[in-house]
Tab-separated table of C-alpha atoms in Angstrom:
chain	number	residue	atom	x	y	z
J	1	MET	CA	84.740	-131.622	62.504
J	2	LYS	CA	88.147	-132.969	62.363
J	3	ARG	CA	90.718	-130.930	60.602
J	4	ASN	CA	92.041	-133.379	58.079
J	5	GLU	CA	88.399	-134.250	56.983
J	6	PRO	CA	87.195	-132.991	53.567
J	7	VAL	CA	85.453	-129.448	53.187
J	8	PHE	CA	84.126	-127.759	49.676
J	9	ALA	CA	82.868	-125.111	49.141
J	10	LEU	CA	81.037	-123.875	46.066
J	11	ILE	CA	80.444	-120.029	45.185
J	12	ASP	CA	77.945	-119.141	42.944
J	13	CYS	CA	76.989	-115.361	41.490
J	14	ASN	CA	73.388	-114.970	41.768
J	15	SER	CA	71.700	-114.097	38.234
J	16	PHE	CA	74.945	-113.795	37.393
J	17	TYR	CA	74.810	-111.930	33.880
J	18	ALA	CA	71.805	-109.280	35.224
J	19	SER	CA	74.434	-108.432	38.154
J	20	CYS	CA	76.878	-107.724	35.779
J	21	GLU	CA	74.243	-105.397	33.688
J	22	ARG	CA	73.269	-103.800	36.964
J	23	VAL	CA	76.592	-103.403	38.104
J	24	PHE	CA	76.773	-100.643	36.005
J	25	ARG	CA	72.941	-99.317	35.656
J	26	PRO	CA	72.531	-98.821	39.581
J	27	ASP	CA	69.474	-97.028	38.493
J	28	LEU	CA	68.139	-100.591	37.868
J	29	ALA	CA	69.113	-101.561	41.427
J	30	LYS	CA	65.488	-103.002	41.550
J	31	THR	CA	63.772	-103.278	38.086
J	32	PRO	CA	63.741	-106.865	36.461
J	33	ILE	CA	66.192	-107.978	34.240
J	34	VAL	CA	66.102	-110.392	31.423
J	35	VAL	CA	68.797	-111.192	29.160
J	36	LEU	CA	68.742	-112.386	25.525
J	37	SER	CA	70.300	-115.380	23.314
J	38	ASN	CA	72.273	-114.287	20.174
J	39	ASN	CA	69.899	-112.286	17.658
J	40	ASP	CA	67.649	-110.975	20.889
J	41	GLY	CA	65.939	-114.640	20.204
J	42	CYS	CA	64.619	-115.340	23.846
J	43	VAL	CA	65.259	-114.902	27.414
J	44	ILE	CA	68.350	-116.880	28.716
J	45	ALA	CA	69.039	-115.309	32.327
J	46	ARG	CA	66.553	-113.468	34.527
J	47	SER	CA	66.818	-111.337	37.437
J	48	ALA	CA	65.149	-112.619	40.719
J	49	GLU	CA	62.209	-109.709	40.404
J	50	ALA	CA	61.742	-111.137	36.848
J	51	LYS	CA	61.878	-115.136	37.223
J	52	ALA	CA	58.280	-115.176	38.659
J	53	LEU	CA	56.760	-113.232	35.606
J	54	VAL	CA	58.929	-114.439	32.626
J	55	LYS	CA	59.318	-118.006	32.042
J	56	MET	CA	63.271	-119.054	30.906
J	57	ALA	CA	63.573	-119.577	27.472
J	58	SER	CA	60.378	-117.572	26.220
J	59	PRO	CA	60.854	-116.087	22.850
J	60	TYR	CA	61.563	-112.568	23.068
J	61	PHE	CA	59.192	-111.286	19.743
J	62	GLN	CA	56.210	-113.337	22.423
J	63	ILE	CA	56.832	-111.447	25.510
J	64	LYS	CA	57.723	-108.031	24.220
J	65	ASP	CA	54.105	-106.662	25.308
J	66	LEU	CA	54.780	-108.499	29.079
J	67	LEU	CA	58.227	-106.792	29.589
J	68	ARG	CA	56.138	-103.509	28.387
J	69	GLN	CA	53.890	-104.157	31.173
J	70	HIS	CA	55.624	-105.265	34.339
J	71	GLY	CA	58.603	-102.495	33.249
J	72	ILE	CA	61.076	-105.363	32.819
J	73	VAL	CA	64.128	-103.951	31.115
J	74	ALA	CA	65.722	-106.428	28.531
J	75	PHE	CA	69.651	-106.568	27.194
J	76	SER	CA	70.988	-108.437	24.722
J	77	SER	CA	74.113	-110.697	25.619
J	78	ASN	CA	77.198	-109.551	25.885
J	79	TYR	CA	79.413	-111.750	26.532
J	80	ALA	CA	83.012	-109.703	26.163
J	81	LEU	CA	81.010	-107.650	29.629
J	82	TYR	CA	80.228	-110.960	31.245
J	83	GLY	CA	83.204	-113.086	30.353
J	84	ASP	CA	86.090	-110.126	32.047
J	85	ILE	CA	83.970	-109.967	35.203
J	86	SER	CA	83.244	-113.572	35.900
J	87	GLU	CA	87.713	-113.707	35.305
J	88	ARG	CA	87.811	-110.898	38.165
J	89	VAL	CA	85.399	-112.890	40.233
J	90	MET	CA	87.608	-115.840	40.167
J	91	CYS	CA	90.834	-113.991	40.564
J	92	ILE	CA	88.867	-112.707	43.775
J	93	ILE	CA	88.166	-116.178	45.018
J	94	GLU	CA	91.383	-117.982	43.964
J	95	SER	CA	92.787	-115.421	46.179
J	96	MET	CA	91.291	-116.219	49.268
J	97	VAL	CA	91.318	-120.098	49.047
J	98	PRO	CA	94.217	-122.931	48.778
J	99	ALA	CA	92.216	-124.551	45.300
J	100	LEU	CA	90.024	-123.479	42.954
J	101	GLU	CA	88.148	-125.737	40.094
J	102	VAL	CA	86.027	-123.165	37.678
J	103	TYR	CA	82.680	-125.399	37.405
J	104	SER	CA	81.362	-122.648	35.127
J	105	ILE	CA	80.991	-118.651	34.033
J	106	ASP	CA	79.120	-118.283	37.417
J	107	GLU	CA	80.753	-120.598	39.592
J	108	ALA	CA	83.652	-121.845	41.142
J	109	PHE	CA	84.568	-125.058	44.176
J	110	ALA	CA	86.491	-124.617	46.270
J	111	ASP	CA	88.875	-127.188	49.029
J	112	LEU	CA	88.825	-125.636	52.367
J	113	THR	CA	90.197	-128.954	53.660
J	114	GLY	CA	92.724	-128.135	56.571
J	115	MET	CA	91.871	-124.335	56.726
J	116	HIS	CA	92.223	-123.708	60.784
J	117	GLN	CA	90.106	-120.396	60.390
J	118	ASP	CA	86.391	-119.863	60.901
J	119	LEU	CA	84.773	-121.144	57.269
J	120	ASP	CA	81.348	-119.311	57.772
J	121	ALA	CA	83.072	-116.292	58.354
J	122	LEU	CA	85.575	-117.112	55.308
J	123	GLY	CA	82.209	-117.328	53.383
J	124	ARG	CA	80.994	-114.539	54.257
J	125	ASP	CA	84.292	-112.314	53.600
J	126	ILE	CA	84.974	-113.979	49.733
J	127	ARG	CA	80.712	-112.349	49.586
J	128	GLU	CA	82.333	-108.955	50.590
J	129	GLN	CA	85.024	-108.945	48.803
J	130	VAL	CA	83.469	-109.822	45.690
J	131	TYR	CA	80.863	-107.467	46.066
J	132	ARG	CA	83.400	-104.328	47.271
J	133	ARG	CA	85.527	-105.494	44.077
J	134	THR	CA	83.223	-106.609	41.464
J	135	GLY	CA	79.406	-105.370	42.370
J	136	ILE	CA	78.779	-108.892	42.107
J	137	PRO	CA	76.323	-110.815	44.673
J	138	VAL	CA	77.325	-114.413	44.906
J	139	GLY	CA	76.195	-117.290	47.477
J	140	VAL	CA	78.487	-119.446	49.133
J	141	GLY	CA	77.677	-123.168	50.499
J	142	ILE	CA	79.991	-124.681	52.501
J	143	ALA	CA	80.174	-128.698	53.102
J	144	GLY	CA	81.937	-131.943	53.454
J	145	THR	CA	81.016	-133.125	49.714
J	146	LYS	CA	80.794	-131.346	46.646
J	147	THR	CA	77.309	-132.320	45.751
J	148	LEU	CA	76.086	-130.944	49.622
J	149	ALA	CA	78.191	-127.399	48.837
J	150	LYS	CA	76.052	-127.396	45.595
J	151	LEU	CA	72.994	-128.199	47.597
J	152	ALA	CA	74.085	-125.612	50.656
J	153	ASN	CA	74.647	-122.807	47.643
J	154	HIS	CA	71.171	-123.537	46.838
J	155	ALA	CA	69.818	-122.820	50.383
J	156	ALA	CA	71.979	-120.097	50.975
J	157	LYS	CA	70.828	-118.421	48.192
J	158	LYS	CA	66.696	-119.412	48.280
J	159	TRP	CA	66.634	-118.125	52.410
J	160	HIS	CA	69.428	-115.317	51.942
J	161	LYS	CA	67.360	-112.961	54.278
J	162	GLN	CA	68.073	-115.669	57.067
J	163	LEU	CA	71.344	-117.105	56.677
J	164	GLY	CA	72.365	-114.123	54.869
J	165	GLY	CA	73.922	-115.906	51.874
J	166	VAL	CA	76.358	-118.278	53.670
J	167	LEU	CA	75.169	-122.061	54.555
J	168	ASP	CA	77.843	-124.258	56.406
J	169	LEU	CA	76.216	-127.430	55.914
J	170	ARG	CA	78.586	-129.953	57.846
J	171	GLU	CA	76.360	-129.913	61.209
J	172	ALA	CA	74.833	-133.466	60.625
J	173	GLY	CA	71.633	-132.572	62.062
J	174	ARG	CA	71.647	-129.272	59.672
J	175	ARG	CA	72.109	-131.441	56.811
J	176	ASP	CA	69.521	-134.447	56.960
J	177	ARG	CA	67.137	-131.476	57.960
J	178	LEU	CA	67.824	-129.476	54.769
J	179	LEU	CA	67.685	-133.100	52.960
J	180	LYS	CA	63.910	-133.310	54.115
J	181	VAL	CA	62.490	-130.680	52.302
J	182	THR	CA	64.921	-130.710	49.137
J	183	PRO	CA	62.950	-132.367	46.022
J	184	VAL	CA	64.913	-134.747	44.913
J	185	SER	CA	64.420	-133.027	41.801
J	186	ASP	CA	66.737	-129.771	43.184
J	187	VAL	CA	69.784	-132.210	43.919
J	188	TRP	CA	72.392	-131.573	41.438
J	189	GLY	CA	72.927	-133.924	38.643
J	190	ILE	CA	69.200	-134.999	38.487
J	191	GLY	CA	67.050	-133.764	35.642
J	192	ARG	CA	63.432	-133.943	35.388
J	193	LYS	CA	63.579	-137.860	33.644
J	194	MET	CA	66.178	-139.360	36.532
J	195	SER	CA	63.429	-137.424	39.085
J	196	ALA	CA	60.341	-139.415	37.936
J	197	HIS	CA	62.191	-142.348	37.834
J	198	LEU	CA	63.505	-142.068	41.269
J	199	GLN	CA	59.854	-141.185	42.796
J	200	GLY	CA	59.013	-144.101	41.253
J	201	MET	CA	60.818	-145.873	43.615
J	202	ASN	CA	59.633	-143.806	46.615
J	203	ILE	CA	62.887	-141.505	46.507
J	204	ALA	CA	61.102	-137.918	46.498
J	205	THR	CA	63.633	-136.194	48.544
J	206	ALA	CA	66.912	-135.745	48.511
J	207	TRP	CA	66.578	-137.380	52.000
J	208	ASP	CA	65.269	-140.045	50.532
J	209	LEU	CA	68.503	-140.621	48.011
J	210	SER	CA	70.531	-140.325	50.630
J	211	CYS	CA	69.372	-143.355	52.578
J	212	ALA	CA	68.717	-145.713	49.142
J	213	ASP	CA	71.064	-148.456	48.664
J	214	PRO	CA	73.818	-147.037	46.992
J	215	ALA	CA	74.042	-150.679	44.849
J	216	LEU	CA	70.748	-150.553	43.670
J	217	LEU	CA	70.908	-147.066	42.406
J	218	ARG	CA	74.462	-148.290	40.888
J	219	SER	CA	72.816	-151.815	38.923
J	220	ARG	CA	69.505	-149.518	37.996
J	221	PHE	CA	71.046	-146.146	36.652
J	222	SER	CA	74.800	-145.344	36.860
J	223	VAL	CA	78.067	-144.988	38.548
J	224	VAL	CA	77.123	-141.333	38.887
J	225	ILE	CA	73.594	-141.223	40.797
J	226	GLU	CA	75.357	-143.701	43.034
J	227	LYS	CA	78.255	-141.160	44.001
J	228	THR	CA	75.727	-138.503	43.986
J	229	ALA	CA	73.515	-140.512	46.612
J	230	ARG	CA	76.819	-141.325	48.977
J	231	GLU	CA	77.341	-137.689	48.752
J	232	LEU	CA	74.255	-136.620	49.994
J	233	GLY	CA	75.041	-138.839	53.058
J	234	GLY	CA	78.283	-137.408	53.188
J	235	THR	CA	80.729	-139.514	51.686
J	236	PRO	CA	83.122	-137.486	49.488
J	237	CYS	CA	83.203	-139.236	45.876
J	238	LEU	CA	84.069	-136.187	43.909
J	239	ALA	CA	87.513	-134.615	44.149
J	240	LEU	CA	88.283	-130.455	42.596
J	241	GLU	CA	89.299	-131.539	39.142
J	242	ASP	CA	92.393	-130.722	37.283
J	243	PRO	CA	91.975	-127.717	34.616
J	244	ASP	CA	90.521	-128.614	31.240
J	245	PRO	CA	93.391	-130.507	29.084
J	246	PRO	CA	93.411	-128.236	25.609
J	247	LYS	CA	90.588	-129.052	23.460
J	248	GLN	CA	90.756	-131.125	20.296
J	249	GLU	CA	88.574	-129.114	18.165
J	250	ILE	CA	87.676	-125.507	18.102
J	251	CYS	CA	84.461	-123.967	17.160
J	252	CYS	CA	83.551	-120.728	16.047
J	253	SER	CA	79.707	-120.899	14.790
J	254	ARG	CA	76.578	-117.662	14.221
J	255	MET	CA	74.185	-117.124	12.559
J	256	PHE	CA	73.717	-113.878	10.650
J	257	GLY	CA	71.641	-111.244	11.691
J	258	LYS	CA	69.957	-111.124	8.568
J	259	ARG	CA	69.434	-113.498	5.424
J	260	LEU	CA	72.582	-113.343	2.850
J	261	THR	CA	72.645	-113.869	-0.675
J	262	GLU	CA	75.957	-112.740	-1.566
J	263	ILE	CA	79.457	-113.931	-0.903
J	264	ALA	CA	81.223	-111.089	-0.149
J	265	PRO	CA	79.182	-110.258	2.981
J	266	ILE	CA	79.863	-113.821	3.933
J	267	ARG	CA	83.371	-113.838	3.330
J	268	GLU	CA	83.684	-111.071	5.754
J	269	ALA	CA	81.645	-112.965	8.674
J	270	VAL	CA	83.644	-116.581	8.005
J	271	ALA	CA	87.112	-114.214	8.556
J	272	SER	CA	85.362	-112.782	11.927
J	273	TYR	CA	84.935	-116.351	13.183
J	274	VAL	CA	88.419	-117.509	12.057
J	275	MET	CA	89.644	-114.249	14.110
J	276	ARG	CA	87.511	-115.496	17.521
J	277	ALA	CA	88.521	-119.639	16.422
J	278	SER	CA	92.521	-118.220	16.159
J	279	GLU	CA	92.325	-116.334	19.518
J	280	LYS	CA	90.730	-119.706	21.282
J	281	LEU	CA	93.540	-121.165	19.681
J	282	ARG	CA	96.568	-119.327	20.533
J	283	ALA	CA	94.923	-119.161	24.123
J	284	GLN	CA	95.265	-122.591	24.779
J	285	HIS	CA	98.711	-122.564	23.015
J	286	SER	CA	97.749	-125.021	20.501
J	287	LEU	CA	98.908	-125.054	16.463
J	288	CYS	CA	96.108	-126.269	13.790
J	289	ARG	CA	96.314	-129.039	11.203
J	290	GLN	CA	92.865	-128.843	9.319
J	291	LEU	CA	89.980	-126.351	9.128
J	292	ARG	CA	86.359	-126.888	7.817
J	293	VAL	CA	84.760	-123.841	7.055
J	294	SER	CA	80.585	-124.693	6.287
J	295	VAL	CA	77.551	-122.627	5.092
J	296	ARG	CA	73.732	-123.196	5.155
J	297	THR	CA	70.548	-122.027	4.860
J	298	GLY	CA	67.847	-121.539	7.299
J	299	MET	CA	65.842	-125.104	7.621
J	300	LEU	CA	62.867	-124.075	8.930
J	301	ASN	CA	61.008	-122.124	5.924
J	302	PRO	CA	58.950	-124.342	4.101
J	303	LEU	CA	59.663	-121.601	1.342
J	304	GLU	CA	63.346	-120.948	1.066
J	305	ALA	CA	65.365	-123.591	-0.953
J	306	LYS	CA	67.391	-125.399	1.218
J	307	TYR	CA	71.191	-125.880	1.231
J	308	ALA	CA	74.522	-126.874	3.391
J	309	ASN	CA	77.465	-127.909	2.769
J	310	GLY	CA	81.151	-127.780	3.982
J	311	VAL	CA	85.274	-128.189	3.005
J	312	VAL	CA	87.983	-129.415	5.329
J	313	VAL	CA	90.874	-127.442	4.031
J	314	GLN	CA	94.343	-128.592	4.509
J	315	LEU	CA	96.575	-126.139	5.811
J	316	PRO	CA	100.698	-126.432	4.375
J	317	TYR	CA	101.648	-126.228	7.909
J	318	PRO	CA	100.444	-126.207	12.230
J	319	THR	CA	99.646	-122.746	12.600
J	320	ASP	CA	98.137	-120.726	14.893
J	321	ASP	CA	98.419	-117.136	12.410
J	322	VAL	CA	95.439	-115.779	11.845
J	323	ARG	CA	96.662	-114.380	8.467
J	324	LEU	CA	97.002	-118.323	6.863
J	325	LEU	CA	93.773	-119.849	8.961
J	326	THR	CA	91.756	-116.570	6.909
J	327	LYS	CA	92.964	-117.422	3.706
J	328	ALA	CA	92.586	-121.007	3.529
J	329	ALA	CA	89.144	-120.355	5.235
J	330	VAL	CA	87.987	-117.875	2.554
J	331	GLN	CA	89.193	-120.760	-0.527
J	332	GLY	CA	87.012	-123.205	1.666
J	333	LEU	CA	84.170	-120.689	1.363
J	334	GLU	CA	85.000	-119.930	-2.538
J	335	PHE	CA	84.687	-123.647	-3.189
J	336	ILE	CA	81.110	-124.547	-1.923
J	337	PHE	CA	79.194	-121.081	-2.082
J	338	ARG	CA	76.588	-121.667	-4.660
J	339	SER	CA	74.079	-118.639	-5.452
J	340	GLY	CA	70.984	-118.531	-5.624
J	341	PHE	CA	70.030	-119.087	-2.205
J	342	THR	CA	69.602	-117.115	0.807
J	343	TYR	CA	72.262	-118.003	3.711
J	344	SER	CA	71.701	-118.011	7.725
J	345	LYS	CA	74.832	-119.352	9.119
J	346	ALA	CA	78.368	-120.158	8.750
J	347	GLU	CA	80.708	-121.740	10.696
J	348	ILE	CA	84.323	-122.292	11.369
J	349	LEU	CA	86.040	-125.324	12.858
J	350	LEU	CA	89.503	-125.718	13.852
J	351	LEU	CA	90.744	-129.684	13.700
J	352	GLY	CA	93.899	-131.677	14.054
J	353	LEU	CA	95.496	-129.614	16.903
J	354	CYS	CA	98.385	-129.875	18.607
J	355	GLN	CA	100.831	-128.696	21.161
J	356	ARG	CA	104.052	-127.238	19.681
J	357	GLY	CA	106.544	-130.306	20.488
J	358	GLU	CA	103.924	-132.980	20.318
J	359	PHE	CA	104.507	-133.115	16.116
J	360	THR	CA	107.079	-134.443	14.350
J	361	ASP	CA	108.313	-132.060	11.528
J	362	ASP	CA	108.708	-133.192	8.029
J	363	LEU	CA	112.425	-132.606	7.179
J	364	PHE	CA	110.977	-131.239	3.847
J	365	ALA	CA	108.000	-129.581	4.618
J	366	SER	CA	107.313	-126.004	5.633
J	367	ALA	CA	107.115	-124.761	8.668
J	368	GLN	CA	105.708	-121.696	10.866
J	369	PRO	CA	107.556	-118.721	10.471
J	370	ALA	CA	109.265	-117.328	13.649
J	371	ALA	CA	107.700	-113.616	12.170
J	372	ALA	CA	104.427	-115.257	12.350
J	373	GLU	CA	104.441	-116.360	16.019
J	374	ARG	CA	105.834	-113.079	17.511
J	375	LEU	CA	103.607	-111.213	14.734
J	376	MET	CA	100.398	-113.197	16.636
J	377	GLN	CA	101.782	-112.375	20.206
J	378	VAL	CA	101.737	-108.616	19.373
J	379	LEU	CA	97.917	-108.577	18.017
J	380	ASP	CA	97.460	-110.846	21.715
J	381	GLN	CA	98.932	-108.702	23.764
J	382	VAL	CA	97.236	-105.197	22.137
J	383	ASN	CA	93.837	-106.830	21.723
J	384	GLY	CA	94.335	-107.976	25.633
J	385	ARG	CA	95.547	-104.434	26.628
J	386	TRP	CA	93.185	-102.363	24.361
J	387	GLY	CA	90.054	-104.729	23.604
J	388	ARG	CA	88.784	-107.271	21.076
J	389	GLY	CA	89.389	-106.599	17.499
J	390	THR	CA	91.940	-103.673	18.334
J	391	LEU	CA	93.894	-104.853	15.611
J	392	ARG	CA	92.307	-107.640	13.189
J	393	PRO	CA	93.143	-108.593	9.829
J	394	ALA	CA	91.570	-106.183	7.019
J	395	ALA	CA	88.750	-108.468	6.104
J	396	VAL	CA	87.369	-108.534	9.199
J	397	PRO	CA	84.648	-105.227	9.195
J	398	THR	CA	84.268	-103.452	12.285
J	399	ASN	CA	80.347	-102.633	12.436
J	400	PRO	CA	78.772	-104.890	9.720
J	401	ASP	CA	75.387	-105.177	8.714
J	402	TRP	CA	75.649	-108.899	9.086
J	403	GLY	CA	76.073	-109.276	12.259
J	404	MET	CA	73.812	-110.561	14.992
J	405	ARG	CA	71.029	-108.398	16.544
J	406	ARG	CA	71.768	-107.418	19.467
J	407	GLU	CA	69.981	-103.756	19.851
J	408	MET	CA	69.700	-103.862	23.312
J	409	MET	CA	73.226	-104.749	24.384
J	410	SER	CA	75.305	-102.282	26.847
J	411	GLN	CA	78.586	-101.139	26.682
J	412	SER	CA	81.537	-102.898	26.421
J	413	TYR	CA	82.324	-101.158	30.187
J	414	THR	CA	85.351	-103.439	30.803
J	415	THR	CA	86.960	-104.556	27.415
J	416	GLN	CA	86.460	-101.827	24.882
J	417	ILE	CA	88.135	-98.615	26.004
J	418	GLU	CA	86.152	-95.974	24.401
J	419	GLN	CA	82.801	-97.580	26.082
J	420	LEU	CA	84.898	-96.851	29.685
J	421	TRP	CA	81.734	-96.288	32.244
J	422	THR	CA	81.547	-92.641	32.679
J	423	VAL	CA	80.571	-90.677	35.595
J	424	ARG	CA	78.987	-86.682	35.409
J	425	GLY	CA	79.396	-84.388	38.334
């Protein structure tokens, strides 16, 4: 291999949500696990043992007996735990590679171009370090393109016992053998519909796609499919992406744990959603000019009266102050609320986002006070150290009865000091 040829690695956590739950429950090391969506609605994650028994997206109320029959343990989603462990995993990987692109909560691409060490050994070291320091098992795929690295990672997991969780696919013979046994539907970016179209062209495997005419693929489908085919053939078309730019809108939207008919609990929910949205706003160092608040009833029950409405509230100046945002949201809610309906959901949308220095102040307009900025900094520092919600506006309750149903949620072992893991001798 030439030293300057591009080399990528994909590091992907195995059954991430289920693995996070097992970190603090070693008694479940061999027990099948499923993780449920908001309000314990349906299955969104499965451990390897559960995949043969439970289908993804299965409604929880329909499979309770099946779970009990096979001894499958269900958890409510604990996104605070998953996000914190993900950040720890990514920090470890980032310290071991020249450049990292965090692709999702449980996977990242690394650029290994120019590294002189044994890359297979590096992959195994990454696996060992991540597992030793977080308890999360990962797979590592190494190849000359991102698409092949993704495929190598898939194979490293599929044949874990033979490969030890790491596969270096840069050798042409090994790459071609894998491409020939991989269905085209397993290729990164090839969905069910595209797979059907490709099979209509007698492209059934990843090998067939790598050998297809790129110009024909581009004219019939898109440049994305052309790039995928070229990458499978070993031609790099995708580089590590720069970090995402600040979002232009920030949304916090959740279903209530039960239907609400009075404005008081909805007001609490709106204040809670504003707090979460404002945390995201400050995390990307943005300010907000407008806020939209909306509510709606359930839309599927034919016996329930239907109502949905929203309103945009103009803020007096660009701000990230949760107090001002909450006041505006509550005013908007009071304007659109109508009695006589059973509400199921509220949404907060922060609009007109800008960075400090990107907007021109009106000479006579108000501006966010410096004291408010200092207060928000203290708020975030305290919550960052002691856990989200340690400091919060008075309008935000601690354990509301309208909150999402999460009856099987594990403790916030790493983000709430009162829920730290305890070990008894």
